[in-house]
mmCIF file of C-alpha atoms in Angstrom:
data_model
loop_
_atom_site.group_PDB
_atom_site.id
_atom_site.type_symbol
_atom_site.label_atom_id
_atom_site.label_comp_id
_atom_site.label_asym_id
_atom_site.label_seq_id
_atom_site.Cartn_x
_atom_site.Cartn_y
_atom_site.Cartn_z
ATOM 1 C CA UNK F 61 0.000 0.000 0.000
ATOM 2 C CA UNK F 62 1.400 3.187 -1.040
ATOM 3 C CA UNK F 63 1.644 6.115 1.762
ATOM 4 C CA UNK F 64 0.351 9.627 0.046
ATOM 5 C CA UNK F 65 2.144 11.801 2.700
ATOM 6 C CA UNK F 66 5.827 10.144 2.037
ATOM 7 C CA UNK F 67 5.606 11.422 -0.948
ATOM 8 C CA UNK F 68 6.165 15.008 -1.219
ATOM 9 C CA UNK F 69 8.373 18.130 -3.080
ATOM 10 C CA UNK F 70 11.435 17.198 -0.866
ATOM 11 C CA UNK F 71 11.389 13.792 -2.657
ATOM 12 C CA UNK F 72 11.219 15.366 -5.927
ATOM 13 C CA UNK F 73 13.483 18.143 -4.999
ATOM 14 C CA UNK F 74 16.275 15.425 -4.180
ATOM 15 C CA UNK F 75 15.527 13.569 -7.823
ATOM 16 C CA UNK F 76 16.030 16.365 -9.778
ATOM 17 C CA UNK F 77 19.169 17.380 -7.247
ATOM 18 C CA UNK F 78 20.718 14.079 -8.181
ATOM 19 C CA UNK F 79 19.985 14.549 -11.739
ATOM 20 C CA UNK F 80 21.625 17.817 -11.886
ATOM 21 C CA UNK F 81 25.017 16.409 -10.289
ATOM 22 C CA UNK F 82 24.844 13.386 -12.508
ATOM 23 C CA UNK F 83 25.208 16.129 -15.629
ATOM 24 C CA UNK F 84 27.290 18.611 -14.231
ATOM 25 C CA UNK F 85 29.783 15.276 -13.421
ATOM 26 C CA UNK F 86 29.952 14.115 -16.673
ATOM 27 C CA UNK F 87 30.306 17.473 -18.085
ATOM 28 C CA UNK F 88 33.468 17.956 -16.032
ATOM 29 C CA UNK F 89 34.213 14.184 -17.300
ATOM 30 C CA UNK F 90 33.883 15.531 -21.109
ATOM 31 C CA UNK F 91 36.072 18.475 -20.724
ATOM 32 C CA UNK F 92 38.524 16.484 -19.345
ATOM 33 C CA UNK F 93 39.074 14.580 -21.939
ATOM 34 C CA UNK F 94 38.434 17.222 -25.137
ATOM 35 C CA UNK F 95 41.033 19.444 -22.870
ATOM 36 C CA UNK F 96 43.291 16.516 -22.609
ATOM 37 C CA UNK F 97 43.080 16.028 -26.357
ATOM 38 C CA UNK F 98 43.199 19.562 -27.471
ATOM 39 C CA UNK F 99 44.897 21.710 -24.693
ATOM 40 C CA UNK F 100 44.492 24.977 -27.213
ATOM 41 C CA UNK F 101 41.057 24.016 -26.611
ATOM 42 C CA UNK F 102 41.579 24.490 -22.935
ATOM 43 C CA UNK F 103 43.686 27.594 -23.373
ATOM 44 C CA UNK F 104 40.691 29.259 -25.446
ATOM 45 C CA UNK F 105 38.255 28.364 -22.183
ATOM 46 C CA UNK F 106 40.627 29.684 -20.001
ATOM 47 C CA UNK F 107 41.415 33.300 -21.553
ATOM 48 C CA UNK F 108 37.601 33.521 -22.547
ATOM 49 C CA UNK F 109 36.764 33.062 -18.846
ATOM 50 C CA UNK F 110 39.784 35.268 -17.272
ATOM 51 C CA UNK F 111 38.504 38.005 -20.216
ATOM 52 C CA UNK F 112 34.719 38.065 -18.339
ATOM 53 C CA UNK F 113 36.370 37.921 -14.766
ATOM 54 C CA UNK F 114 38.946 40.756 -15.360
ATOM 55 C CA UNK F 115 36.563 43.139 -16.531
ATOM 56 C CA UNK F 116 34.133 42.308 -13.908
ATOM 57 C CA UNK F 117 36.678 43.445 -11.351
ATOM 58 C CA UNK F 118 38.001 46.032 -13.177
ATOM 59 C CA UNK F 119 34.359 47.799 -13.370
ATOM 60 C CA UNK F 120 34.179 47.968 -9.722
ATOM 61 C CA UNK F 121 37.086 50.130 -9.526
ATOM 62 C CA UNK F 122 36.067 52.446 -12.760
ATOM 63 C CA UNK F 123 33.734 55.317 -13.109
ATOM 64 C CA UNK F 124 30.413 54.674 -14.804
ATOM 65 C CA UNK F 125 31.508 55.836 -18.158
ATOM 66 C CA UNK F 126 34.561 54.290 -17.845
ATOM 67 C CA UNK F 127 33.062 51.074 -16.519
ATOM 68 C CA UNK F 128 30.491 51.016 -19.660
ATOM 69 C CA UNK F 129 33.540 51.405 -22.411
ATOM 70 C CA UNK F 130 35.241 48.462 -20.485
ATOM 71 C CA UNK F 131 31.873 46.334 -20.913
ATOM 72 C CA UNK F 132 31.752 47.117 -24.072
ATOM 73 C CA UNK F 133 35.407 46.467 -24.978
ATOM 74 C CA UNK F 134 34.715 43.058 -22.662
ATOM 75 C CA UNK F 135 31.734 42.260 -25.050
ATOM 76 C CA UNK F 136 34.021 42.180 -28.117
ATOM 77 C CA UNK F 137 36.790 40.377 -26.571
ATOM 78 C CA UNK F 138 34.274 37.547 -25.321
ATOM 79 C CA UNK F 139 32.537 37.546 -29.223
ATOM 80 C CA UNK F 140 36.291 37.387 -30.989
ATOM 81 C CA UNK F 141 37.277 34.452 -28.543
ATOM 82 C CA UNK F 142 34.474 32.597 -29.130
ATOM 83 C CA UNK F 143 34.767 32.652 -33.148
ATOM 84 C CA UNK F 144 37.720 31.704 -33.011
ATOM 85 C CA UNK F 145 36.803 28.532 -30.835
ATOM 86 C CA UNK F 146 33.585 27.944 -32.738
ATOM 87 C CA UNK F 147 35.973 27.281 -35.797
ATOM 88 C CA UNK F 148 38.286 25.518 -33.986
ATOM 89 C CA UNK F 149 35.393 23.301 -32.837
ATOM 90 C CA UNK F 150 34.335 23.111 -36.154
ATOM 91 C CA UNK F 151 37.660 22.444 -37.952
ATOM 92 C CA UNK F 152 38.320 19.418 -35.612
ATOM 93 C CA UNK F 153 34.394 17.846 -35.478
ATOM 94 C CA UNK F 154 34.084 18.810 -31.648
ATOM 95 C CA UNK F 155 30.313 19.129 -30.927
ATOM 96 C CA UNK F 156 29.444 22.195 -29.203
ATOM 97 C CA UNK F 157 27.113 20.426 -26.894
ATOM 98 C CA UNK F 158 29.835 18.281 -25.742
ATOM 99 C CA UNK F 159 31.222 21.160 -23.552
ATOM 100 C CA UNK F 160 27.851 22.440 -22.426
ATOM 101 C CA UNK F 161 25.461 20.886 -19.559
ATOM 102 C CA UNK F 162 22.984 18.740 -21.114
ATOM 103 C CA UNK F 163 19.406 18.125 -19.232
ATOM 104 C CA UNK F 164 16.992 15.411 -18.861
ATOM 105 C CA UNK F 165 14.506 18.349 -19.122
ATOM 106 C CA UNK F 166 15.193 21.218 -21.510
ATOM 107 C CA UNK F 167 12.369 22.928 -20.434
ATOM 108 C CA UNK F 168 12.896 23.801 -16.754
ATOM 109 C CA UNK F 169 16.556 22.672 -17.292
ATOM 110 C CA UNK F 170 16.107 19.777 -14.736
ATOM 111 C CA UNK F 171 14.760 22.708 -11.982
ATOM 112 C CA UNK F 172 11.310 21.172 -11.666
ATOM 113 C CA UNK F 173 9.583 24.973 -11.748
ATOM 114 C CA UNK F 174 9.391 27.373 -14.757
ATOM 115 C CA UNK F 175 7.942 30.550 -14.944
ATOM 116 C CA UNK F 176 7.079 29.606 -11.387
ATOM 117 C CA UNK F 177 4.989 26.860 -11.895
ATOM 118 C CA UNK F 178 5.878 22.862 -12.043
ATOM 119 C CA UNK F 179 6.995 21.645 -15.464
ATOM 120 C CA UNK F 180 5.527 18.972 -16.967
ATOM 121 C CA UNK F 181 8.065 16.695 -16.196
ATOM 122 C CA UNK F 182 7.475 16.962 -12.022
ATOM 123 C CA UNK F 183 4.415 14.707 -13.096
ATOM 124 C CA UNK F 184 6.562 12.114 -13.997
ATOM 125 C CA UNK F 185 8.830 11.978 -11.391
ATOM 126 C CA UNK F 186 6.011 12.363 -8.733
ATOM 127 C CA UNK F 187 4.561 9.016 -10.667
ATOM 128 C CA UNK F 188 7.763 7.400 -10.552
ATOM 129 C CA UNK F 189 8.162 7.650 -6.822
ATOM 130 C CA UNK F 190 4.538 6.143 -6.351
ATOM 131 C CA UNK F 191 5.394 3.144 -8.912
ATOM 132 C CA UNK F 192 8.683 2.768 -6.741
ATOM 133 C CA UNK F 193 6.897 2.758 -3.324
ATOM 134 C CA UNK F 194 4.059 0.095 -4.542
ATOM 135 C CA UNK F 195 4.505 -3.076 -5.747
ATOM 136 C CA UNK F 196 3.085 -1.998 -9.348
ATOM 137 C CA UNK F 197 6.466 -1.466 -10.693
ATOM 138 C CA UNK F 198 7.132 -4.754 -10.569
ATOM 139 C CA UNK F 199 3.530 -6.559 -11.349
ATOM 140 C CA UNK F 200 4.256 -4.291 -15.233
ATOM 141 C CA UNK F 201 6.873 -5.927 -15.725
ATOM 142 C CA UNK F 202 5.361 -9.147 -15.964
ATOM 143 C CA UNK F 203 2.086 -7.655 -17.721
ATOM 144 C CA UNK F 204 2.089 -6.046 -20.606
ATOM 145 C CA UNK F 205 1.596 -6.255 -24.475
ATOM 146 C CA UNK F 206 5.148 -8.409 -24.910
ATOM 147 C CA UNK F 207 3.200 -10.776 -22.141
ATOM 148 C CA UNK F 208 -0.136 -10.637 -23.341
ATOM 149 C CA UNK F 209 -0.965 -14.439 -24.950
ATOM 150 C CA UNK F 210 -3.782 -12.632 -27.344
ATOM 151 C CA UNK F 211 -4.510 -9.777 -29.447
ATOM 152 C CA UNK F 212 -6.465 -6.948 -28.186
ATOM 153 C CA UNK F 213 -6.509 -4.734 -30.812
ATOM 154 C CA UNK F 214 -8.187 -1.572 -29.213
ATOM 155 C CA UNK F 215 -6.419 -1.256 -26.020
ATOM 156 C CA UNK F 216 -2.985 -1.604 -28.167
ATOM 157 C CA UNK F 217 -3.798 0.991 -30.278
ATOM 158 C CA UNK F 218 -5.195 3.141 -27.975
ATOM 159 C CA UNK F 219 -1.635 2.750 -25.804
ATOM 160 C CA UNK F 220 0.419 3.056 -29.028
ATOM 161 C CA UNK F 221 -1.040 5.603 -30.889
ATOM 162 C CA UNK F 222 -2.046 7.777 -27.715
ATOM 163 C CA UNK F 223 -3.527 11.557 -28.454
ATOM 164 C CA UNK F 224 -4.127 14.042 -25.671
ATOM 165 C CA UNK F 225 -8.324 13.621 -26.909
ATOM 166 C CA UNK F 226 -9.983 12.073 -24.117
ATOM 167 C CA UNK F 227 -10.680 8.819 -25.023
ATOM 168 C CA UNK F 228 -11.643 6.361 -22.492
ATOM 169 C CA UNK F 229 -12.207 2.726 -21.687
ATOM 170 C CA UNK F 230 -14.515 0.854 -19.154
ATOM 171 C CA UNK F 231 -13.457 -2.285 -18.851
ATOM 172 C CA UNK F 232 -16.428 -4.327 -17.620
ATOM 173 C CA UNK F 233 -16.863 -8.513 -16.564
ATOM 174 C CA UNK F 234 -16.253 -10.539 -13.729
ATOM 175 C CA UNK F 235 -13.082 -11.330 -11.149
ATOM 176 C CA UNK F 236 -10.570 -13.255 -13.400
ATOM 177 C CA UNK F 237 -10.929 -12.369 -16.530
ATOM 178 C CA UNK F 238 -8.239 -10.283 -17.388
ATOM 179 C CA UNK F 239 -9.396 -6.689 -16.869
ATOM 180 C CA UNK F 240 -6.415 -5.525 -14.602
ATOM 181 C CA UNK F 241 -3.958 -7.583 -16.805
ATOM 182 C CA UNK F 242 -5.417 -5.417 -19.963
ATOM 183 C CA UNK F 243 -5.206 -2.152 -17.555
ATOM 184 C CA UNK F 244 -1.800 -2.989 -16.880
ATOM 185 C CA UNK F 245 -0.702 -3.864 -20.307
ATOM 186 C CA UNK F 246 -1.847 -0.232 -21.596
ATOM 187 C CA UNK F 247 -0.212 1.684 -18.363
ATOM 188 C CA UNK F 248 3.027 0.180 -19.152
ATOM 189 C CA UNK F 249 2.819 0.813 -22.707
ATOM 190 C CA UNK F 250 1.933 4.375 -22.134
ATOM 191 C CA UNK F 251 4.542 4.883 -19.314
ATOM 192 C CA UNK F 252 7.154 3.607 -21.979
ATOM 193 C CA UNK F 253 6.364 5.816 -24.198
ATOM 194 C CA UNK F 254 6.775 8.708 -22.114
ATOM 195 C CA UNK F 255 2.989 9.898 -21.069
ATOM 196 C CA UNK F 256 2.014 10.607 -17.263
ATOM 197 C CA UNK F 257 0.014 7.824 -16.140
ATOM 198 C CA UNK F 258 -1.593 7.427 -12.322
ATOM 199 C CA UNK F 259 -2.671 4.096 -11.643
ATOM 200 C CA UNK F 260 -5.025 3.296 -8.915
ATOM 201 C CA UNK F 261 -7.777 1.523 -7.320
ATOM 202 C CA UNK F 262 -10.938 2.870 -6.190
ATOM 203 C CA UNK F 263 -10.235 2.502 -2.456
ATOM 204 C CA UNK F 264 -6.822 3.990 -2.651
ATOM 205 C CA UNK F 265 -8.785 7.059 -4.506
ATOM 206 C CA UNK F 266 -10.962 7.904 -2.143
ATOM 207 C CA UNK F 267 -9.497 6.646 1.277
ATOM 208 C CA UNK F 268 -6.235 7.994 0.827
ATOM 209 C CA UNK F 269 -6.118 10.733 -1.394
ATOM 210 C CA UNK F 270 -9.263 12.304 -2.306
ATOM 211 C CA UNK F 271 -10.564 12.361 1.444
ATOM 212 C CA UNK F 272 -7.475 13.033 3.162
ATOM 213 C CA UNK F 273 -6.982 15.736 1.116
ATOM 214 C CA UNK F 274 -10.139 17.550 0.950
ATOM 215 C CA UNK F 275 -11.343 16.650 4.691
ATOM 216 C CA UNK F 276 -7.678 17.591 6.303
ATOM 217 C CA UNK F 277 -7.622 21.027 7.365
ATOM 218 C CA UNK F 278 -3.518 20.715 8.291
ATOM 219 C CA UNK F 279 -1.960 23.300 5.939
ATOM 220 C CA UNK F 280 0.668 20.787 6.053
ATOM 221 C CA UNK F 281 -0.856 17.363 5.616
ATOM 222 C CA UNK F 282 -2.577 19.063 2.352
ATOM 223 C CA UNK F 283 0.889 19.777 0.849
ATOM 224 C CA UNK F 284 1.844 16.629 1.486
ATOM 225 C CA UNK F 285 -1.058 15.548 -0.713
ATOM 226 C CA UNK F 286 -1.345 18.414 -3.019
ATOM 227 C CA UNK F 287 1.110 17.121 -5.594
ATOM 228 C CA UNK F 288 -0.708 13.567 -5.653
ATOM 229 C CA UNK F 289 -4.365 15.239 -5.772
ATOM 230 C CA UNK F 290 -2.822 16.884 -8.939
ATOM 231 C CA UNK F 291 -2.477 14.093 -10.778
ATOM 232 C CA UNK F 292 -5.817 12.524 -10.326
ATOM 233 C CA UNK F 293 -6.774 15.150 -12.602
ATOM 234 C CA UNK F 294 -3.923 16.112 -14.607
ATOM 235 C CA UNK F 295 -2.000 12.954 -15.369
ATOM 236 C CA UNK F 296 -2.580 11.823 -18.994
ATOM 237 C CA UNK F 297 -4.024 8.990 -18.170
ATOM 238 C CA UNK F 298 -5.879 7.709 -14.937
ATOM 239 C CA UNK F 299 -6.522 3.980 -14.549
ATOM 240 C CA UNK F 300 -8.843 3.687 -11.566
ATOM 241 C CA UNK F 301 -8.814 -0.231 -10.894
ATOM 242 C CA UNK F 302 -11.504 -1.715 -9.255
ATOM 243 C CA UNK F 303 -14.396 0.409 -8.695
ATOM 244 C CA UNK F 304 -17.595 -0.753 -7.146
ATOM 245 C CA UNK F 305 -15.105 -2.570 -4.240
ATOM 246 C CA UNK F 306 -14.927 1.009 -2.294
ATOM 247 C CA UNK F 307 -17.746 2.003 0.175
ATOM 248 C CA UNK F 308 -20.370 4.033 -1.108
ATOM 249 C CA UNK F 309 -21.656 7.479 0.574
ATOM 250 C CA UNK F 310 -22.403 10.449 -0.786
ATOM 251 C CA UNK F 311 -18.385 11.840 -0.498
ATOM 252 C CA UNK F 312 -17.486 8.936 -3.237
ATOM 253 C CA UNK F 313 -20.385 9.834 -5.450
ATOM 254 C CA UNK F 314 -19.932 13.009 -5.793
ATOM 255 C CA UNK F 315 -16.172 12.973 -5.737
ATOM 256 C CA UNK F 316 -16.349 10.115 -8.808
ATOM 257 C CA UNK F 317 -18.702 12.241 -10.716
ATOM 258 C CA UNK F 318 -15.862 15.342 -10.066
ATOM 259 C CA UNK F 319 -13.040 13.345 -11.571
ATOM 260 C CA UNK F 320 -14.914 11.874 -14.544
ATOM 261 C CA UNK F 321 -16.353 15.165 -15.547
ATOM 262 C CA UNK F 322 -13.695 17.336 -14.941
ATOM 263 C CA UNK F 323 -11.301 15.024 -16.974
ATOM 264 C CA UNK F 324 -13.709 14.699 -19.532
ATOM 265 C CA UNK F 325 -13.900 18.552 -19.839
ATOM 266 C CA UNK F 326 -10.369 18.771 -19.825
ATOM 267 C CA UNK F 327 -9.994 16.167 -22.579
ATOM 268 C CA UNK F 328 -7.962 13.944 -19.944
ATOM 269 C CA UNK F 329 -8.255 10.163 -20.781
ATOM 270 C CA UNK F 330 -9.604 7.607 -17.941
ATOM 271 C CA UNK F 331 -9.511 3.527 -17.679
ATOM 272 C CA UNK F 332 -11.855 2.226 -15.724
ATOM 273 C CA UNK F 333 -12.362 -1.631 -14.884
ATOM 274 C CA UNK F 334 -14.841 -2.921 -12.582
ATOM 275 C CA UNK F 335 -16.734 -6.440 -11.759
ATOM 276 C CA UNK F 336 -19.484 -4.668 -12.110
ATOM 277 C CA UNK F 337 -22.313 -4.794 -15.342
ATOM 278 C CA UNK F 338 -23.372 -1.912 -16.289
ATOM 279 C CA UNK F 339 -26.809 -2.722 -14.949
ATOM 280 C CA UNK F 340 -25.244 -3.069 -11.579
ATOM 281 C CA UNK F 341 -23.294 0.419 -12.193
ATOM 282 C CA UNK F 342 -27.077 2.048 -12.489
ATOM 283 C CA UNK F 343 -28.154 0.583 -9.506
ATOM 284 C CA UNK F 344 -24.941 1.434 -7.600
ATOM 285 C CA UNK F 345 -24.214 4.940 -9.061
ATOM 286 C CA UNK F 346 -26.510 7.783 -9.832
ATOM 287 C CA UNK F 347 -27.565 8.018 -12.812
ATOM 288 C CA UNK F 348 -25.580 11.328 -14.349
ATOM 289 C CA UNK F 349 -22.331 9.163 -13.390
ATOM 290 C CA UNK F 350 -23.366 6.270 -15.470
ATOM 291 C CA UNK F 351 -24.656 8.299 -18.180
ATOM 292 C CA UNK F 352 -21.420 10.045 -18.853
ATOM 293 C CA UNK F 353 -19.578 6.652 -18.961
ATOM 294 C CA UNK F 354 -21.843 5.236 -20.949
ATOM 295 C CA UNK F 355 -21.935 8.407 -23.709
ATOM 296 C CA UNK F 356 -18.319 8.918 -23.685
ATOM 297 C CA UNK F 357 -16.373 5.476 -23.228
ATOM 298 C CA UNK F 358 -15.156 2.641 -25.099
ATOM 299 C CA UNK F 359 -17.023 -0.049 -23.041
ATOM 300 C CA UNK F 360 -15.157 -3.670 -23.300
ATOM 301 C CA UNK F 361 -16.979 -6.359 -22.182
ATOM 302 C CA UNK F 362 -14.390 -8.858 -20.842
ATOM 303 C CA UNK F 363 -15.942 -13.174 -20.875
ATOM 304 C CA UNK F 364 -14.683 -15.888 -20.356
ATOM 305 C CA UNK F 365 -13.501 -18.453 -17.363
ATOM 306 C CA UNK F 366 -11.175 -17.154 -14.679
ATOM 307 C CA UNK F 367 -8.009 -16.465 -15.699
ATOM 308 C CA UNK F 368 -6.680 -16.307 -12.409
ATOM 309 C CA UNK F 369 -7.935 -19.240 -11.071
ATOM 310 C CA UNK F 370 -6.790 -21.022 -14.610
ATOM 311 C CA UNK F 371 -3.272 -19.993 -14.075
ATOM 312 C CA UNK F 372 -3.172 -21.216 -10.580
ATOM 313 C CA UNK F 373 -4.649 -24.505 -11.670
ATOM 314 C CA UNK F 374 -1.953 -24.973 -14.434
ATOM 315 C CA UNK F 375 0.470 -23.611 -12.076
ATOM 316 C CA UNK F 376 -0.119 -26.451 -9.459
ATOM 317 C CA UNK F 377 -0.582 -28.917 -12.572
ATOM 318 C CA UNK F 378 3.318 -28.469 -13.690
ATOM 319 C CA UNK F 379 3.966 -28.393 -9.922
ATOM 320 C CA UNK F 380 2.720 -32.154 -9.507
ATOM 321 C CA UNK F 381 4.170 -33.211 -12.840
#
């Protein structure tokens, strides 16, 4: 079971910390060896940077006309040092890049925040550190497409050829028959292919984030949450496993109807799977919840025997043999 308030900006903080050393090391790792190689190289480094750090000290000393002729006269020292290293660069097939800092994230430049809000890619780590804590990192990489033992045609495209649109599934049909296997197989596709996916189950929605969150009045304990809470409704895609097993009141109703409708509006795709029909979702849901599903969603009806219990037979079977 996954703990919501572990997980929280210092975590992130320290990912993107760790990924900022990892580059700035093997920048320091490149130069080494391009200086080693081409010590003119080096030389043109070192009198470009001495050229910025004279002047800078030199200003402090000069009047302010004086100090603006030596910025200029700084300006087109810097620009003739670095054609003449650009072609030196060039002349010997040295890519520029090579002696710069590279980033995971161009964006925010592996910061996390732009413009002062998070970057699209502090979904992803947030959703790596909740695959990490629960055991679904694992489970996907037993099920998926390359495990899958028949074709599925609709779920593989949707994973594979996956637009920002809203499309949705419901995955409907009883215990066993391969529902979660098919919600995994299309998390894991998705995840690979870089999209921001939140997997969950219907008690873990509403027992430990939803009503934590909104209930808590701890200014704390709600930042703790906040950046989970987020991604109910922002990740690309939410897979909410299992529903119909949580307890019914009217804080889940209304709270389900909030994140199907405001993902719909926000053209946010949703999975669904439950052992429920979709009689049994009328009886168990009110009716504008079911009526949205049902006007908006793929619905799969999965048959067959269960596959779980099938496995475990065969399992044993091979075990005996």
């Amino acid at each position: 079971m996954v703990n919501y308030f572990t997980i929280g900006k210092n975590d992130v903080s320290n990912i993107y910390s760790r990924i900022r050393t990892t580059h700035e090391r093997e920048l320091v790792e490149r130069r080494r060896k391009l200086y080693t190689e081409w010590p003119e190289l080096a030389e043109m480094d070192r009198q470009i940077t001495e050229a910025n750090t004279r002047t800078i000290r030199k200003i402090l000393t000069l009047s302010p006309s004086e100090a603006e002729k030596a910025k200029k006269d700084r300006l087109q020292l810097v620009k003739q040092r670095r054609e003449e290293r650009n072609r030196f660069l060039q002349e010997h097939g040295i890519k520029p890049e090579d002696l710069e800092l590279s980033y995971d994230c161009p964006i925010c430049k592996d910061e996390g925040i732009i413009d002062g809000k998070r970057c699209i890619c502090y979904q992803k780590h947030m959703l790596k550190l909740l695959y990490r804590q629960s055991s679904l990192e694992n489970v996907l990489e037993k099920e998926n497409f390359d495990t899958f033992s028949f074709d599925f045609a609709k779920s593989k495209d949707f994973s594979t050829n996956f637009k920002a649109d809203g499309r949705s599934f419901l995955f409907t049909g009883g215990a066993g028959t391969g529902k979660t296997f098919m919600s995994h197989c299309i998390a894991k596709e998705m995840m690979d292919r870089g999209h921001s996916v939140l997997y969950v189950t219907a008690n873990e929605l509403f027992e430990n984030i939803l009503a934590p969150y909104i209930m808590f009045v701890e200014p704390d304990a709600k930042e703790r949450l906040k950046s989970v809470y987020e991604l109910v409704y922002n990740a690309e895609l939410l897979v909410l496993d299992d529903l119909g097993t949580e307890m019914t009141n009217s804080f889940t109703l209304s709270q389900l109807f909030e994140v199907i409708n405001r993902r719909m509006l926000s053209d946010r795709s949703t999975l669904i799977s439950t052992n429920l029909s979709l009689k049994q979702l009328r009886d168990k849901y009110q009716e504008r919840i079911v009526s949205r599903i049902i006007e908006r969603y793929d619905i799969c009806h999965f048959y067959g025997n269960n596959i779980r219990s099938k496995k475990k037979t065969e399992q044993l079977k091979h075990t005996e043999d």
